[in-house]
């Protein structure tokens, strides 16, 4: 069940089912008390963005004036676990609904840094900015380096889009989009995309002078149908290709400019 800002349900208590005027501290933190990474919320940031995190009705949800996200309950905790434990991989899905146009969003300082820093080519900057903003708001990510600040040797191979820190672990994040400007996105497209990006992640990790704990492949897509194809093809991939990469697939359920004729 998707909970959005305009949902008739509104913010409610997971135990009593009654409406609440606002989120509890635990809900704002997006974590259960005593769980790993349970830290006080930055109330100034939360108030500025009018944000809420909830774990109710079998859904992990993040609500704000800029965008809403939801996922099967436990998905956020699984993501945090997988990115902190070496050798663990996962395919995790989040539903995303954008409330404002990209140019009208109240982005964090670090997301603005990605937005205004020249990248290594291509024109997919919006997907990279929103990728970081989602990880920042939902999982507490802190930006470390942008695409052109990461050093590789030898140069000229696959690169990662940015590095960030989550729960004291440094992560490389590669961002892509699964969609087709013309025609249907087919099973072969899903396999080709996954193989190309996961192979690139292995090469980027091998050649980077930086040292990160592991990599996240963040895939934006336009439909649950494409997400299903990606999940099915992911399960067929060899273990050496999946490695310990966490695949975070975000299904966009609103009209955005994320999917235009830009390179993925």
Coordinates of C-alpha atoms in Angstrom, one line a residue:
X1 CA 0.0 0.0 0.0
X2 CA 1.4 3.4 -1.0
X3 CA 1.1 6.2 1.5
X4 CA 1.5 9.7 0.0
X5 CA 1.2 13.2 1.3
X6 CA -2.4 13.5 -0.1
X7 CA -3.4 10.1 1.2
X8 CA -6.8 10.1 3.1
X9 CA -5.0 7.9 5.7
X10 CA -2.6 10.6 6.7
X11 CA 0.1 10.1 9.3
X12 CA -1.2 7.5 11.7
X13 CA 0.0 5.4 14.6
X14 CA 1.1 1.9 13.7
X15 CA -0.1 0.4 16.9
X16 CA -3.5 2.0 17.5
X17 CA -4.4 2.9 14.0
X18 CA -5.5 6.4 15.1
X19 CA -4.6 9.5 13.3
X20 CA -1.7 11.6 14.7
X21 CA -1.0 15.3 14.5
X22 CA 2.5 14.4 13.5
X23 CA 5.1 11.6 13.6
X24 CA 6.6 10.2 16.7
X25 CA 10.4 10.6 17.3
X26 CA 10.9 7.0 16.2
X27 CA 8.9 7.6 13.0
X28 CA 10.8 10.7 12.2
X29 CA 14.1 8.8 12.6
X30 CA 12.7 6.1 10.3
X31 CA 14.1 3.4 12.6
X32 CA 12.9 1.3 15.5
X33 CA 14.3 2.1 18.9
X34 CA 17.5 0.1 19.5
X35 CA 18.1 -0.7 15.9
X36 CA 21.4 0.0 14.2
X37 CA 21.8 3.6 13.1
X38 CA 19.0 4.8 15.5
X39 CA 19.9 8.5 15.9
X40 CA 18.0 11.6 16.8
X41 CA 16.4 13.4 13.8
X42 CA 17.7 16.8 12.7
X43 CA 14.5 18.6 13.6
X44 CA 15.5 21.8 11.8
X45 CA 16.0 19.9 8.5
X46 CA 12.7 17.9 9.1
X47 CA 10.8 21.1 9.8
X48 CA 12.2 22.9 6.8
X49 CA 11.3 20.1 4.4
X50 CA 8.0 19.2 6.3
X51 CA 9.1 15.5 6.2
X52 CA 7.8 12.4 7.9
X53 CA 9.2 8.9 8.1
X54 CA 6.7 6.1 8.9
X55 CA 6.9 2.3 9.4
X56 CA 3.2 1.4 9.4
X57 CA 0.7 -0.8 7.5
X58 CA 3.4 -3.0 6.2
X59 CA 5.1 0.0 4.5
X60 CA 8.3 1.9 5.0
X61 CA 7.4 5.4 3.9
X62 CA 9.0 8.8 3.6
X63 CA 6.8 11.8 3.0
X64 CA 7.8 15.4 2.1
X65 CA 6.6 18.3 0.0
X66 CA 9.2 17.4 -2.6
X67 CA 8.7 13.7 -3.0
X68 CA 7.3 10.6 -1.3
X69 CA 8.7 7.1 -1.2
X70 CA 7.4 3.8 0.0
X71 CA 8.7 0.2 0.2
X72 CA 7.7 -3.1 1.7
X73 CA 8.2 -2.9 5.4
X74 CA 11.7 -4.0 6.4
X75 CA 13.2 -2.8 3.1
X76 CA 14.9 0.2 4.6
X77 CA 16.5 -1.9 7.4
X78 CA 17.6 -4.5 4.8
X79 CA 19.2 -1.8 2.7
X80 CA 21.1 -0.5 5.8
X81 CA 22.2 -4.0 6.7
X82 CA 23.4 -5.0 3.2
X83 CA 25.4 -1.8 2.7
X84 CA 27.3 -2.3 5.9
X85 CA 28.1 -6.0 5.7
X86 CA 30.8 -7.0 3.2
X87 CA 30.0 -9.8 0.8
X88 CA 26.2 -9.3 1.0
X89 CA 24.2 -8.4 -2.1
X90 CA 20.5 -7.5 -2.5
X91 CA 17.8 -6.3 -4.9
X92 CA 15.6 -3.7 -3.1
X93 CA 12.7 -1.8 -4.6
X94 CA 11.4 1.6 -3.6
X95 CA 8.3 3.4 -5.0
X96 CA 8.9 7.1 -5.7
X97 CA 6.3 9.8 -6.3
X98 CA 7.5 13.4 -7.1
X99 CA 5.4 16.3 -5.7
X100 CA 7.4 19.2 -7.2
X101 CA 9.2 19.8 -10.4
X102 CA 12.9 19.2 -10.1
X103 CA 13.8 22.9 -10.5
X104 CA 11.4 23.8 -7.6
X105 CA 12.7 21.3 -5.1
X106 CA 14.3 22.4 -1.9
X107 CA 17.4 20.3 -2.3
X108 CA 20.0 19.6 0.4
X109 CA 23.4 21.5 0.2
X110 CA 25.2 18.4 -1.0
X111 CA 22.6 17.6 -3.7
X112 CA 23.1 21.2 -5.0
X113 CA 26.8 20.5 -5.0
X114 CA 26.3 17.5 -7.4
X115 CA 23.9 19.6 -9.4
X116 CA 26.4 22.5 -9.9
X117 CA 29.6 20.4 -10.3
X118 CA 30.6 19.5 -13.9
X119 CA 30.3 15.7 -14.4
X120 CA 32.3 13.4 -16.6
X121 CA 30.0 13.7 -19.6
X122 CA 26.4 12.8 -20.5
X123 CA 23.3 14.7 -19.4
X124 CA 21.8 12.5 -16.7
X125 CA 22.6 15.0 -13.9
X126 CA 19.0 15.0 -12.6
X127 CA 19.0 11.3 -11.9
X128 CA 22.3 11.6 -10.0
X129 CA 21.1 14.6 -7.9
X130 CA 17.8 12.9 -7.0
X131 CA 19.6 9.6 -6.3
X132 CA 21.7 11.3 -3.6
X133 CA 18.8 13.3 -2.3
X134 CA 16.8 10.1 -1.8
X135 CA 19.6 8.3 -0.1
X136 CA 20.3 11.4 2.1
X137 CA 16.7 11.8 3.2
X138 CA 15.7 8.2 3.6
X139 CA 19.0 6.6 4.8
X140 CA 21.0 9.5 6.2
X141 CA 23.7 9.5 3.4
X142 CA 26.4 12.2 3.5
X143 CA 28.1 13.1 0.2
X144 CA 31.9 12.5 0.1
X145 CA 33.0 13.0 -3.6
X146 CA 31.3 13.8 -6.8
X147 CA 31.9 12.0 -10.1
X148 CA 34.9 14.1 -11.3
X149 CA 36.5 14.2 -7.8
X150 CA 37.0 10.4 -7.7
X151 CA 40.5 9.4 -8.9
X152 CA 41.2 6.3 -11.0
X153 CA 44.3 4.6 -12.2
X154 CA 44.5 3.7 -15.0
X155 CA 42.0 6.3 -16.3
X156 CA 39.6 5.9 -19.1
X157 CA 37.5 3.0 -17.8
X158 CA 34.2 2.7 -16.0
X159 CA 33.6 5.3 -13.2
X160 CA 31.1 5.7 -10.4
X161 CA 28.8 8.7 -10.1
X162 CA 29.5 9.7 -6.4
X163 CA 30.6 8.4 -3.1
X164 CA 28.8 8.9 0.2
X165 CA 28.8 7.7 3.7
X166 CA 25.9 5.7 5.4
X167 CA 26.3 4.4 8.9
X168 CA 30.1 5.0 8.9
X169 CA 30.5 3.0 5.7
X170 CA 31.9 4.6 2.5
X171 CA 29.8 3.6 -0.6
X172 CA 30.3 4.1 -4.3
X173 CA 27.0 4.8 -6.0
X174 CA 26.4 4.3 -9.8
X175 CA 23.1 5.7 -11.1
X176 CA 21.3 4.6 -14.3
X177 CA 17.8 4.5 -15.8
X178 CA 15.9 1.5 -17.1
X179 CA 13.5 2.7 -19.8
X180 CA 13.2 3.1 -23.6
X181 CA 12.5 6.3 -25.5
X182 CA 10.9 4.3 -28.3
X183 CA 9.4 0.9 -28.0
X184 CA 9.0 -1.5 -25.1
X185 CA 11.7 -2.2 -22.5
X186 CA 12.2 -6.0 -23.0
X187 CA 13.8 -8.8 -21.0
X188 CA 16.9 -8.6 -23.2
X189 CA 17.2 -4.9 -22.3
X190 CA 17.1 -5.7 -18.6
X191 CA 19.8 -8.3 -18.9
X192 CA 22.0 -6.1 -21.0
X193 CA 21.6 -3.1 -18.6
X194 CA 22.4 -5.1 -15.5
X195 CA 25.4 -6.9 -17.0
X196 CA 26.9 -3.6 -18.3
X197 CA 26.4 -1.6 -15.1
X198 CA 27.5 -4.4 -12.7
X199 CA 30.6 -5.1 -14.8
X200 CA 31.4 -1.4 -14.8
X201 CA 31.0 -1.3 -11.0
X202 CA 33.6 -4.1 -10.7
X203 CA 36.0 -2.3 -12.9
X204 CA 35.5 1.1 -11.2
X205 CA 36.1 -0.5 -7.8
X206 CA 39.2 -2.2 -9.1
X207 CA 40.7 1.0 -10.7
X208 CA 39.7 3.6 -8.1
X209 CA 42.4 5.1 -5.9
X210 CA 39.6 5.7 -3.4
X211 CA 38.5 2.9 -1.1
X212 CA 34.9 2.3 -0.5
X213 CA 33.2 -0.4 1.5
X214 CA 31.0 -1.5 -1.4
X215 CA 28.9 -0.2 -4.3
X216 CA 25.2 0.6 -4.8
X217 CA 23.7 0.4 -8.2
X218 CA 20.7 2.8 -8.2
X219 CA 18.3 2.2 -11.0
X220 CA 15.4 4.6 -11.8
X221 CA 12.6 3.0 -13.8
X222 CA 9.2 4.0 -15.1
X223 CA 7.0 1.0 -14.2
X224 CA 6.6 -2.0 -12.0
X225 CA 6.7 -4.1 -15.1
X226 CA 10.3 -3.1 -15.8
X227 CA 11.2 -3.5 -12.2
X228 CA 9.9 -7.1 -12.4
X229 CA 12.0 -7.8 -15.5
X230 CA 15.1 -6.4 -13.8
X231 CA 14.4 -8.5 -10.6
X232 CA 14.0 -11.7 -12.7
X233 CA 17.1 -11.1 -14.7
X234 CA 19.1 -10.2 -11.6
X235 CA 18.4 -13.6 -10.1
X236 CA 19.9 -15.3 -13.2
X237 CA 23.2 -13.4 -13.1
X238 CA 26.4 -15.2 -12.0
X239 CA 27.6 -14.6 -8.4
X240 CA 30.9 -13.1 -9.6
X241 CA 29.0 -10.4 -11.5
X242 CA 26.5 -9.6 -8.6
X243 CA 29.5 -9.6 -6.3
X244 CA 28.5 -7.7 -3.1
X245 CA 26.7 -4.8 -4.9
X246 CA 23.4 -3.7 -3.6
X247 CA 20.9 -2.9 -6.4
X248 CA 18.4 -0.3 -5.4
X249 CA 15.6 0.0 -8.0
X250 CA 13.3 3.0 -7.7
X251 CA 10.0 2.9 -9.6
X252 CA 8.7 6.4 -10.5
X253 CA 5.0 6.7 -10.2
X254 CA 4.6 10.3 -11.2
X255 CA 5.4 12.6 -14.1
X256 CA 9.0 13.8 -13.9
X257 CA 11.7 15.0 -16.2
X258 CA 13.9 12.1 -15.1
X259 CA 13.1 10.2 -18.3
X260 CA 13.9 12.3 -21.3
X261 CA 16.3 11.7 -24.1
X262 CA 19.4 11.8 -22.0
X263 CA 22.2 9.2 -21.7
X264 CA 21.7 6.6 -18.9

